[in-house]
Amino acid sequence: MGNSKTRPILITGGGRRIGLALAHHFLSQQQPIIVSYRTLYPAIEQLTAAGALCIQADFSSDEGVLAFADIVKEKTEGLRAIIHNAGDWAGEKPGVALPDVLSRMLQIHVHAPYLLNHALERLLRGFGHAAGDIIHFTDYVVECGSDKHIAYAASKAALDNMTRSFAKKLAPEVKVNAIAPALILFNDDDDAEYRQQALNKSLMKIAPGEKEIIDLVDYLLTSCYVTGRTFGVDGGRPLR
Ligand SMILES: NC(=O)C1=CN([C@@H]2O[C@H](COP(=O)(O)OP(=O)(O)OC[C@H]3O[C@@H](n4cnc5c(N)ncnc54)[C@H](OP(=O)(O)O)[C@@H]3O)[C@@H](O)[C@H]2O)C=CC1
Ligand SMILES: Nc1nc2c(c(=O)[nH]1)N=C([C@H](O)[C@@H](O)CO)CN2
Protein backbone atom coordinates (compact mmCIF):
# COMPACT_ATOMS: atom_id res chain seq x y z
CA MET A 1 0.00 0.00 0.00
CA GLY A 2 1.19 3.49 -0.75
CA ASN A 3 3.35 4.94 1.96
CA SER A 4 2.74 8.48 3.08
CA LYS A 5 5.46 9.87 0.83
CA THR A 6 4.02 8.31 -2.34
CA ARG A 7 0.44 9.32 -1.76
CA PRO A 8 -0.02 12.92 -2.93
CA ILE A 9 -1.30 15.76 -0.79
CA LEU A 10 -4.16 17.63 -2.46
CA ILE A 11 -4.11 21.43 -2.05
CA THR A 12 -7.06 23.41 -3.33
CA GLY A 13 -6.37 26.94 -4.60
CA GLY A 14 -2.63 26.37 -4.91
CA GLY A 15 -1.91 29.12 -7.43
CA ARG A 16 -1.04 31.90 -5.03
CA ARG A 17 -0.17 32.99 -1.50
CA ILE A 18 -0.78 30.39 1.23
CA GLY A 19 -1.76 27.55 -1.12
CA LEU A 20 1.29 28.19 -3.32
CA ALA A 21 3.60 28.36 -0.30
CA LEU A 22 2.26 25.02 0.90
CA ALA A 23 2.83 23.53 -2.55
CA HIS A 24 6.47 24.64 -2.64
CA HIS A 25 6.97 23.43 0.92
CA PHE A 26 5.82 19.91 0.15
CA LEU A 27 7.74 19.77 -3.15
CA SER A 28 10.89 20.75 -1.24
CA GLN A 29 10.31 17.65 0.91
CA GLN A 30 9.83 15.41 -2.15
CA GLN A 31 6.18 15.02 -1.11
CA PRO A 32 4.00 14.55 -4.22
CA ILE A 33 1.19 17.07 -4.55
CA ILE A 34 -1.96 17.64 -6.54
CA VAL A 35 -2.96 21.30 -6.86
CA SER A 36 -6.27 22.73 -7.99
CA TYR A 37 -6.11 26.12 -9.65
CA ARG A 38 -8.75 28.41 -11.09
CA THR A 39 -6.48 30.98 -12.76
CA LEU A 40 -3.45 29.81 -14.75
CA TYR A 41 -0.78 31.96 -13.07
CA PRO A 42 2.88 31.53 -14.11
CA ALA A 43 3.29 29.95 -10.67
CA ILE A 44 1.13 27.04 -11.80
CA GLU A 45 3.42 26.39 -14.76
CA GLN A 46 6.39 26.52 -12.39
CA LEU A 47 4.72 24.01 -10.05
CA THR A 48 4.04 21.71 -13.00
CA ALA A 49 7.66 21.95 -14.07
CA ALA A 50 8.66 21.06 -10.50
CA GLY A 51 6.59 17.88 -10.65
CA ALA A 52 3.23 18.91 -9.23
CA LEU A 53 0.05 17.62 -10.84
CA CYS A 54 -1.93 20.82 -11.40
CA ILE A 55 -5.59 20.50 -12.33
CA GLN A 56 -7.74 23.42 -13.45
CA ALA A 57 -10.97 23.62 -11.46
CA ASP A 58 -13.63 26.21 -10.77
CA PHE A 59 -15.51 25.40 -7.58
CA SER A 60 -18.22 28.00 -8.21
CA SER A 61 -20.59 25.18 -9.15
CA ASP A 62 -21.16 21.73 -7.65
CA GLU A 63 -20.59 20.32 -11.13
CA GLY A 64 -17.17 21.93 -11.24
CA VAL A 65 -16.29 20.51 -7.81
CA LEU A 66 -17.42 17.00 -8.72
CA ALA A 67 -15.71 17.08 -12.11
CA PHE A 68 -12.45 17.97 -10.32
CA ALA A 69 -12.96 15.08 -7.89
CA ASP A 70 -13.45 12.69 -10.82
CA ILE A 71 -10.13 13.78 -12.34
CA VAL A 72 -8.34 13.32 -9.01
CA LYS A 73 -9.77 9.78 -8.76
CA GLU A 74 -8.49 9.03 -12.26
CA LYS A 75 -5.00 10.27 -11.37
CA THR A 76 -4.32 8.58 -8.02
CA GLU A 77 -5.27 5.51 -5.99
CA GLY A 78 -4.69 7.28 -2.71
CA LEU A 79 -4.27 10.63 -0.98
CA ARG A 80 -2.09 11.46 2.04
CA ALA A 81 -4.19 14.56 2.81
CA ILE A 82 -6.65 17.11 1.50
CA ILE A 83 -5.92 20.74 2.41
CA HIS A 84 -8.96 22.92 1.75
CA ASN A 85 -7.13 26.19 1.18
CA ALA A 86 -9.31 27.66 -1.61
CA GLY A 87 -11.33 30.54 -0.27
CA ASP A 88 -12.87 33.89 -1.12
CA TRP A 89 -12.97 36.91 1.21
CA ALA A 90 -16.05 38.78 0.02
CA GLY A 91 -17.83 41.38 2.10
CA GLU A 92 -21.30 42.91 1.90
CA LYS A 93 -20.84 45.94 -0.33
CA PRO A 94 -23.24 48.41 -2.02
CA GLY A 95 -24.10 47.23 -5.50
CA VAL A 96 -23.36 43.59 -4.78
CA ALA A 97 -26.54 41.52 -4.47
CA LEU A 98 -26.77 39.86 -1.05
CA PRO A 99 -28.00 36.52 -2.42
CA ASP A 100 -24.93 36.42 -4.68
CA VAL A 101 -22.49 37.08 -1.82
CA LEU A 102 -24.11 34.44 0.38
CA SER A 103 -24.25 31.88 -2.42
CA ARG A 104 -20.61 32.50 -3.39
CA MET A 105 -19.34 32.17 0.16
CA LEU A 106 -21.31 29.01 0.84
CA GLN A 107 -20.22 27.49 -2.47
CA ILE A 108 -16.46 27.80 -1.92
CA HIS A 109 -16.32 27.34 1.87
CA VAL A 110 -19.08 24.72 2.35
CA HIS A 111 -20.16 23.03 -0.89
CA ALA A 112 -16.61 22.46 -2.14
CA PRO A 113 -15.15 20.92 1.05
CA TYR A 114 -18.34 18.94 1.76
CA LEU A 115 -18.49 17.43 -1.73
CA LEU A 116 -14.74 16.83 -2.05
CA ASN A 117 -14.48 15.15 1.36
CA HIS A 118 -17.28 12.74 0.42
CA ALA A 119 -16.07 12.16 -3.14
CA LEU A 120 -12.45 11.54 -2.12
CA GLU A 121 -13.01 9.71 1.20
CA ARG A 122 -12.09 6.38 -0.42
CA LEU A 123 -8.67 7.72 -1.42
CA LEU A 124 -7.88 8.72 2.18
CA ARG A 125 -8.84 5.36 3.73
CA GLY A 126 -7.12 1.97 3.69
CA PHE A 127 -3.62 3.03 4.78
CA GLY A 128 -3.88 2.48 8.52
CA HIS A 129 -4.48 4.38 11.74
CA ALA A 130 -4.25 8.18 11.36
CA ALA A 131 -2.70 7.70 7.91
CA GLY A 132 -4.88 10.34 6.26
CA ASP A 133 -5.67 13.97 7.01
CA ILE A 134 -8.15 16.65 6.07
CA ILE A 135 -7.40 20.25 7.00
CA HIS A 136 -10.03 22.97 6.68
CA PHE A 137 -8.91 26.63 6.53
CA THR A 138 -11.54 28.60 8.43
CA ASP A 139 -11.03 31.99 10.10
CA TYR A 140 -10.77 33.64 13.50
CA VAL A 141 -14.12 35.37 12.81
CA VAL A 142 -15.91 32.03 13.29
CA GLU A 143 -15.62 32.81 17.05
CA CYS A 144 -16.90 36.38 17.00
CA GLY A 145 -18.62 37.10 13.70
CA SER A 146 -17.88 39.96 11.35
CA ASP A 147 -20.13 42.95 10.67
CA LYS A 148 -18.57 43.56 7.26
CA HIS A 149 -18.17 39.93 6.09
CA ILE A 150 -21.36 38.32 7.44
CA ALA A 151 -21.78 35.66 4.75
CA TYR A 152 -18.04 34.94 4.76
CA ALA A 153 -18.00 34.39 8.53
CA ALA A 154 -21.15 32.24 8.43
CA SER A 155 -19.70 30.05 5.68
CA LYS A 156 -16.44 29.60 7.58
CA ALA A 157 -18.48 28.73 10.70
CA ALA A 158 -20.21 25.99 8.74
CA LEU A 159 -16.82 24.73 7.62
CA ASP A 160 -15.65 24.79 11.23
CA ASN A 161 -18.62 22.66 12.26
CA MET A 162 -18.00 20.22 9.40
CA THR A 163 -14.52 19.70 10.88
CA ARG A 164 -16.11 17.94 13.86
CA SER A 165 -18.66 16.04 11.75
CA PHE A 166 -16.04 14.67 9.37
CA ALA A 167 -13.73 13.88 12.30
CA LYS A 168 -16.49 11.65 13.74
CA LYS A 169 -17.22 10.08 10.35
CA LEU A 170 -13.63 9.30 9.29
CA ALA A 171 -11.76 8.37 12.48
CA PRO A 172 -9.48 6.59 13.19
CA GLU A 173 -8.04 6.25 9.68
CA VAL A 174 -8.42 9.93 8.86
CA LYS A 175 -7.90 12.94 11.13
CA VAL A 176 -9.87 16.12 10.37
CA ASN A 177 -8.80 19.48 11.80
CA ALA A 178 -9.22 23.19 11.08
CA ILE A 179 -6.84 26.12 11.07
CA ALA A 180 -8.49 29.45 11.95
CA PRO A 181 -6.19 32.29 10.95
CA ALA A 182 -6.60 35.97 11.61
CA LEU A 183 -4.30 38.29 9.62
CA ILE A 184 -1.59 36.18 7.97
CA LEU A 185 -0.89 38.05 4.75
CA PHE A 186 -1.92 41.46 3.48
CA ASN A 187 -3.30 41.83 -0.02
CA ASP A 188 -1.36 43.98 -2.48
CA ASP A 189 -4.09 46.62 -2.58
CA ASP A 190 -4.21 47.05 1.21
CA ASP A 191 -3.17 50.67 1.87
CA ALA A 192 -0.92 51.84 4.71
CA GLU A 193 -3.81 52.99 6.88
CA TYR A 194 -5.61 49.67 6.58
CA ARG A 195 -2.39 47.79 7.27
CA GLN A 196 -1.71 49.72 10.47
CA GLN A 197 -5.30 49.30 11.66
CA ALA A 198 -5.15 45.56 10.94
CA LEU A 199 -1.82 45.13 12.74
CA ASN A 200 -3.20 46.93 15.80
CA LYS A 201 -6.06 44.43 16.11
CA SER A 202 -3.81 41.67 17.49
CA LEU A 203 -1.49 41.47 20.50
CA MET A 204 1.46 40.41 18.34
CA LYS A 205 0.96 43.24 15.79
CA ILE A 206 2.44 41.46 12.78
CA ALA A 207 1.28 39.77 9.60
CA PRO A 208 3.40 36.63 10.07
CA GLY A 209 3.30 35.22 6.57
CA GLU A 210 2.75 31.74 5.17
CA LYS A 211 5.31 29.91 7.33
CA GLU A 212 3.06 30.29 10.37
CA ILE A 213 0.45 28.16 8.57
CA ILE A 214 2.95 25.72 7.04
CA ASP A 215 4.43 24.88 10.45
CA LEU A 216 0.99 24.08 11.88
CA VAL A 217 0.05 21.98 8.86
CA ASP A 218 3.26 19.98 9.36
CA TYR A 219 2.38 19.42 13.02
CA LEU A 220 -1.14 18.24 12.20
CA LEU A 221 0.16 15.84 9.55
CA THR A 222 2.60 14.28 12.03
CA SER A 223 0.03 13.81 14.83
CA CYS A 224 -1.54 10.37 15.39
CA TYR A 225 -4.07 11.66 17.91
CA VAL A 226 -5.34 15.19 17.25
CA THR A 227 -8.65 15.32 15.41
CA GLY A 228 -11.83 17.36 15.37
CA ARG A 229 -10.03 20.45 16.58
CA THR A 230 -9.65 24.06 15.42
CA PHE A 231 -6.31 25.81 15.83
CA GLY A 232 -6.31 29.59 16.04
CA VAL A 233 -3.39 31.31 14.31
CA ASP A 234 -4.41 34.81 15.29
CA GLY A 235 -1.69 36.67 17.18
CA GLY A 236 -3.85 36.92 20.27
CA ARG A 237 -6.52 38.90 18.47
CA PRO A 238 -9.38 37.50 20.63
CA LEU A 239 -7.69 39.05 23.70
CA ARG A 240 -7.57 42.60 22.31
N1 LIG B 1 -4.57 35.60 4.07
C1 LIG B 1 -5.05 35.73 5.30
O1 LIG B 1 -4.62 36.62 6.07
C2 LIG B 1 -6.11 34.80 5.78
C3 LIG B 1 -6.48 33.68 5.04
N2 LIG B 1 -7.46 32.84 5.52
C4 LIG B 1 -7.84 31.66 4.74
O2 LIG B 1 -6.70 30.95 4.31
C5 LIG B 1 -6.90 30.44 2.97
C6 LIG B 1 -5.80 30.97 2.05
O3 LIG B 1 -5.76 32.40 2.17
P1 LIG B 1 -5.05 33.26 1.01
O4 LIG B 1 -3.84 32.57 0.52
O5 LIG B 1 -4.97 34.66 1.50
O6 LIG B 1 -6.18 33.16 -0.13
P2 LIG B 1 -6.32 33.97 -1.51
O7 LIG B 1 -7.63 34.69 -1.43
O8 LIG B 1 -5.09 34.73 -1.79
O9 LIG B 1 -6.42 32.77 -2.56
C7 LIG B 1 -7.50 31.90 -2.49
C8 LIG B 1 -7.33 30.83 -3.53
O10 LIG B 1 -8.59 30.18 -3.67
C9 LIG B 1 -8.91 30.11 -5.04
N3 LIG B 1 -10.36 30.19 -5.23
C10 LIG B 1 -11.20 31.14 -4.76
N4 LIG B 1 -12.45 30.90 -5.21
C11 LIG B 1 -12.38 29.79 -5.99
C12 LIG B 1 -13.33 29.04 -6.74
N5 LIG B 1 -14.62 29.39 -6.77
N6 LIG B 1 -12.91 27.96 -7.43
C13 LIG B 1 -11.61 27.59 -7.39
N7 LIG B 1 -10.65 28.24 -6.68
C14 LIG B 1 -11.05 29.33 -6.00
C15 LIG B 1 -8.24 31.31 -5.68
O11 LIG B 1 -8.08 31.08 -7.07
P3 LIG B 1 -7.78 32.33 -8.07
O12 LIG B 1 -6.44 32.83 -7.62
O13 LIG B 1 -7.77 31.74 -9.43
O14 LIG B 1 -8.89 33.32 -7.84
C16 LIG B 1 -6.94 31.38 -4.91
O15 LIG B 1 -5.98 30.52 -5.50
C17 LIG B 1 -8.30 30.88 2.57
O16 LIG B 1 -9.25 29.86 2.82
C18 LIG B 1 -8.57 32.05 3.48
O17 LIG B 1 -9.97 32.26 3.70
C19 LIG B 1 -8.14 33.11 6.68
C20 LIG B 1 -7.81 34.21 7.43
C21 LIG B 1 -6.76 35.09 7.05
N1 LIG C 1 -9.53 33.93 0.76
C1 LIG C 1 -9.09 34.85 1.62
N2 LIG C 1 -9.59 34.90 2.86
C2 LIG C 1 -9.17 35.87 3.72
C3 LIG C 1 -8.20 36.79 3.33
C4 LIG C 1 -7.68 36.69 2.00
O1 LIG C 1 -6.81 37.50 1.61
N3 LIG C 1 -8.14 35.73 1.20
N4 LIG C 1 -7.76 37.74 4.18
C5 LIG C 1 -8.27 37.87 5.41
C6 LIG C 1 -7.76 38.99 6.25
O2 LIG C 1 -6.34 38.88 6.42
C7 LIG C 1 -8.38 39.09 7.62
O3 LIG C 1 -8.02 37.98 8.38
C8 LIG C 1 -7.84 40.35 8.28
O4 LIG C 1 -8.52 40.53 9.50
C9 LIG C 1 -9.34 36.98 5.90
N5 LIG C 1 -9.67 35.95 4.95
XYZ file of C-alpha atoms and ligand atoms in Angstrom:
306
model
C 0.000 0.000 0.000
C 1.187 3.493 -0.754
C 3.347 4.941 1.963
C 2.736 8.480 3.079
C 5.461 9.872 0.827
C 4.021 8.310 -2.341
C 0.438 9.320 -1.758
C -0.019 12.921 -2.927
C -1.296 15.759 -0.792
C -4.163 17.629 -2.456
C -4.106 21.428 -2.045
C -7.057 23.410 -3.332
C -6.369 26.935 -4.601
C -2.634 26.370 -4.909
C -1.905 29.124 -7.433
C -1.037 31.903 -5.033
C -0.165 32.986 -1.504
C -0.780 30.386 1.232
C -1.759 27.546 -1.124
C 1.289 28.193 -3.320
C 3.604 28.364 -0.297
C 2.258 25.020 0.899
C 2.827 23.531 -2.554
C 6.469 24.639 -2.643
C 6.971 23.430 0.921
C 5.823 19.909 0.153
C 7.742 19.771 -3.147
C 10.889 20.753 -1.239
C 10.313 17.648 0.911
C 9.830 15.411 -2.151
C 6.183 15.023 -1.106
C 4.002 14.548 -4.224
C 1.188 17.074 -4.551
C -1.959 17.641 -6.544
C -2.956 21.301 -6.861
C -6.273 22.734 -7.989
C -6.105 26.124 -9.648
C -8.748 28.410 -11.095
C -6.485 30.981 -12.763
C -3.454 29.814 -14.752
C -0.781 31.958 -13.068
C 2.883 31.533 -14.108
C 3.291 29.952 -10.668
C 1.133 27.036 -11.801
C 3.424 26.393 -14.765
C 6.386 26.520 -12.389
C 4.724 24.011 -10.051
C 4.041 21.709 -12.998
C 7.665 21.953 -14.072
C 8.661 21.062 -10.502
C 6.589 17.883 -10.654
C 3.227 18.909 -9.231
C 0.047 17.621 -10.836
C -1.933 20.825 -11.397
C -5.593 20.501 -12.331
C -7.737 23.417 -13.449
C -10.969 23.621 -11.459
C -13.631 26.211 -10.769
C -15.506 25.400 -7.582
C -18.225 28.002 -8.209
C -20.591 25.178 -9.146
C -21.156 21.735 -7.655
C -20.588 20.317 -11.126
C -17.166 21.931 -11.237
C -16.294 20.515 -7.807
C -17.419 16.998 -8.720
C -15.706 17.082 -12.107
C -12.451 17.970 -10.318
C -12.960 15.082 -7.886
C -13.449 12.694 -10.817
C -10.132 13.781 -12.338
C -8.342 13.322 -9.010
C -9.770 9.783 -8.758
C -8.490 9.034 -12.261
C -5.000 10.275 -11.370
C -4.318 8.581 -8.024
C -5.274 5.512 -5.993
C -4.688 7.279 -2.714
C -4.272 10.628 -0.983
C -2.086 11.460 2.039
C -4.185 14.559 2.809
C -6.650 17.113 1.501
C -5.922 20.741 2.411
C -8.962 22.917 1.748
C -7.129 26.190 1.182
C -9.311 27.657 -1.609
C -11.328 30.541 -0.266
C -12.874 33.886 -1.118
C -12.972 36.908 1.209
C -16.055 38.776 0.015
C -17.835 41.380 2.101
C -21.303 42.909 1.895
C -20.840 45.938 -0.330
C -23.235 48.412 -2.025
C -24.096 47.232 -5.498
C -23.358 43.592 -4.779
C -26.541 41.519 -4.475
C -26.773 39.865 -1.045
C -27.995 36.518 -2.422
C -24.928 36.420 -4.682
C -22.490 37.076 -1.823
C -24.110 34.441 0.377
C -24.254 31.875 -2.416
C -20.608 32.505 -3.394
C -19.337 32.175 0.157
C -21.306 29.005 0.838
C -20.222 27.495 -2.469
C -16.464 27.796 -1.921
C -16.324 27.337 1.867
C -19.079 24.722 2.352
C -20.161 23.033 -0.891
C -16.611 22.463 -2.142
C -15.147 20.919 1.046
C -18.343 18.941 1.763
C -18.489 17.433 -1.728
C -14.738 16.835 -2.046
C -14.484 15.148 1.364
C -17.283 12.736 0.422
C -16.072 12.157 -3.137
C -12.450 11.541 -2.115
C -13.010 9.707 1.196
C -12.090 6.379 -0.417
C -8.669 7.720 -1.424
C -7.882 8.722 2.182
C -8.840 5.363 3.729
C -7.121 1.969 3.689
C -3.621 3.032 4.780
C -3.881 2.478 8.517
C -4.479 4.382 11.739
C -4.250 8.180 11.359
C -2.702 7.696 7.909
C -4.879 10.339 6.260
C -5.674 13.973 7.008
C -8.155 16.654 6.069
C -7.397 20.253 7.001
C -10.026 22.968 6.677
C -8.911 26.626 6.528
C -11.544 28.595 8.432
C -11.035 31.989 10.102
C -10.774 33.636 13.504
C -14.121 35.366 12.810
C -15.906 32.032 13.292
C -15.622 32.806 17.051
C -16.899 36.382 17.002
C -18.621 37.099 13.696
C -17.877 39.959 11.345
C -20.133 42.949 10.672
C -18.568 43.564 7.255
C -18.173 39.934 6.093
C -21.358 38.317 7.439
C -21.781 35.663 4.750
C -18.040 34.941 4.757
C -17.999 34.393 8.528
C -21.148 32.239 8.426
C -19.700 30.051 5.677
C -16.445 29.604 7.579
C -18.477 28.732 10.695
C -20.208 25.993 8.740
C -16.817 24.730 7.619
C -15.649 24.792 11.234
C -18.620 22.665 12.257
C -17.999 20.218 9.401
C -14.519 19.695 10.877
C -16.108 17.938 13.862
C -18.656 16.044 11.754
C -16.037 14.666 9.372
C -13.734 13.879 12.303
C -16.487 11.646 13.737
C -17.220 10.081 10.352
C -13.635 9.298 9.290
C -11.759 8.374 12.480
C -9.477 6.589 13.190
C -8.040 6.245 9.679
C -8.419 9.926 8.862
C -7.897 12.945 11.127
C -9.872 16.121 10.372
C -8.802 19.479 11.803
C -9.216 23.189 11.080
C -6.839 26.119 11.068
C -8.487 29.446 11.954
C -6.191 32.291 10.946
C -6.604 35.969 11.607
C -4.298 38.290 9.617
C -1.591 36.184 7.966
C -0.890 38.047 4.746
C -1.924 41.455 3.478
C -3.298 41.834 -0.021
C -1.358 43.977 -2.477
C -4.092 46.624 -2.575
C -4.208 47.052 1.213
C -3.169 50.668 1.868
C -0.924 51.837 4.708
C -3.805 52.992 6.885
C -5.610 49.668 6.584
C -2.390 47.793 7.268
C -1.712 49.722 10.474
C -5.295 49.303 11.664
C -5.152 45.562 10.945
C -1.822 45.128 12.744
C -3.199 46.934 15.797
C -6.064 44.433 16.112
C -3.810 41.667 17.486
C -1.494 41.470 20.499
C 1.460 40.410 18.344
C 0.956 43.240 15.788
C 2.435 41.464 12.780
C 1.278 39.771 9.597
C 3.398 36.629 10.075
C 3.295 35.219 6.567
C 2.747 31.742 5.174
C 5.313 29.911 7.330
C 3.058 30.290 10.366
C 0.454 28.162 8.566
C 2.950 25.721 7.042
C 4.435 24.881 10.446
C 0.990 24.076 11.876
C 0.048 21.981 8.858
C 3.261 19.985 9.355
C 2.383 19.418 13.016
C -1.142 18.240 12.205
C 0.157 15.843 9.551
C 2.597 14.276 12.035
C 0.033 13.805 14.826
C -1.543 10.374 15.393
C -4.074 11.665 17.912
C -5.340 15.186 17.250
C -8.653 15.320 15.411
C -11.835 17.363 15.371
C -10.031 20.449 16.583
C -9.653 24.055 15.425
C -6.311 25.808 15.835
C -6.305 29.591 16.038
C -3.390 31.307 14.308
C -4.411 34.805 15.292
C -1.688 36.671 17.181
C -3.846 36.919 20.270
C -6.524 38.899 18.471
C -9.381 37.497 20.631
C -7.688 39.049 23.696
C -7.574 42.602 22.305
N -4.569 35.602 4.068
C -5.052 35.732 5.300
O -4.618 36.620 6.071
C -6.112 34.798 5.783
C -6.475 33.680 5.039
N -7.458 32.843 5.519
C -7.845 31.663 4.741
O -6.696 30.950 4.307
C -6.897 30.442 2.972
C -5.804 30.967 2.049
O -5.756 32.398 2.174
P -5.051 33.261 1.005
O -3.840 32.568 0.518
O -4.966 34.664 1.495
O -6.177 33.156 -0.126
P -6.321 33.975 -1.508
O -7.633 34.692 -1.432
O -5.095 34.728 -1.791
O -6.416 32.770 -2.562
C -7.500 31.899 -2.489
C -7.325 30.827 -3.527
O -8.586 30.178 -3.666
C -8.909 30.115 -5.044
N -10.358 30.186 -5.235
C -11.198 31.138 -4.757
N -12.446 30.902 -5.206
C -12.379 29.785 -5.986
C -13.332 29.041 -6.737
N -14.623 29.393 -6.767
N -12.907 27.964 -7.430
C -11.607 27.585 -7.388
N -10.654 28.239 -6.683
C -11.048 29.330 -6.003
C -8.241 31.315 -5.683
O -8.079 31.082 -7.069
P -7.776 32.335 -8.074
O -6.439 32.835 -7.623
O -7.774 31.741 -9.426
O -8.893 33.321 -7.837
C -6.941 31.376 -4.909
O -5.982 30.520 -5.496
C -8.302 30.882 2.570
O -9.246 29.855 2.816
C -8.567 32.053 3.484
O -9.971 32.257 3.703
C -8.137 33.106 6.682
C -7.815 34.210 7.430
C -6.757 35.093 7.055
N -9.528 33.927 0.759
C -9.088 34.854 1.616
N -9.594 34.901 2.862
C -9.165 35.867 3.718
C -8.200 36.788 3.327
C -7.681 36.695 2.000
O -6.811 37.496 1.608
N -8.145 35.731 1.196
N -7.756 37.741 4.185
C -8.272 37.865 5.407
C -7.763 38.994 6.250
O -6.342 38.877 6.416
C -8.380 39.095 7.616
O -8.022 37.976 8.383
C -7.841 40.348 8.285
O -8.525 40.534 9.502
C -9.340 36.977 5.901
N -9.672 35.949 4.948
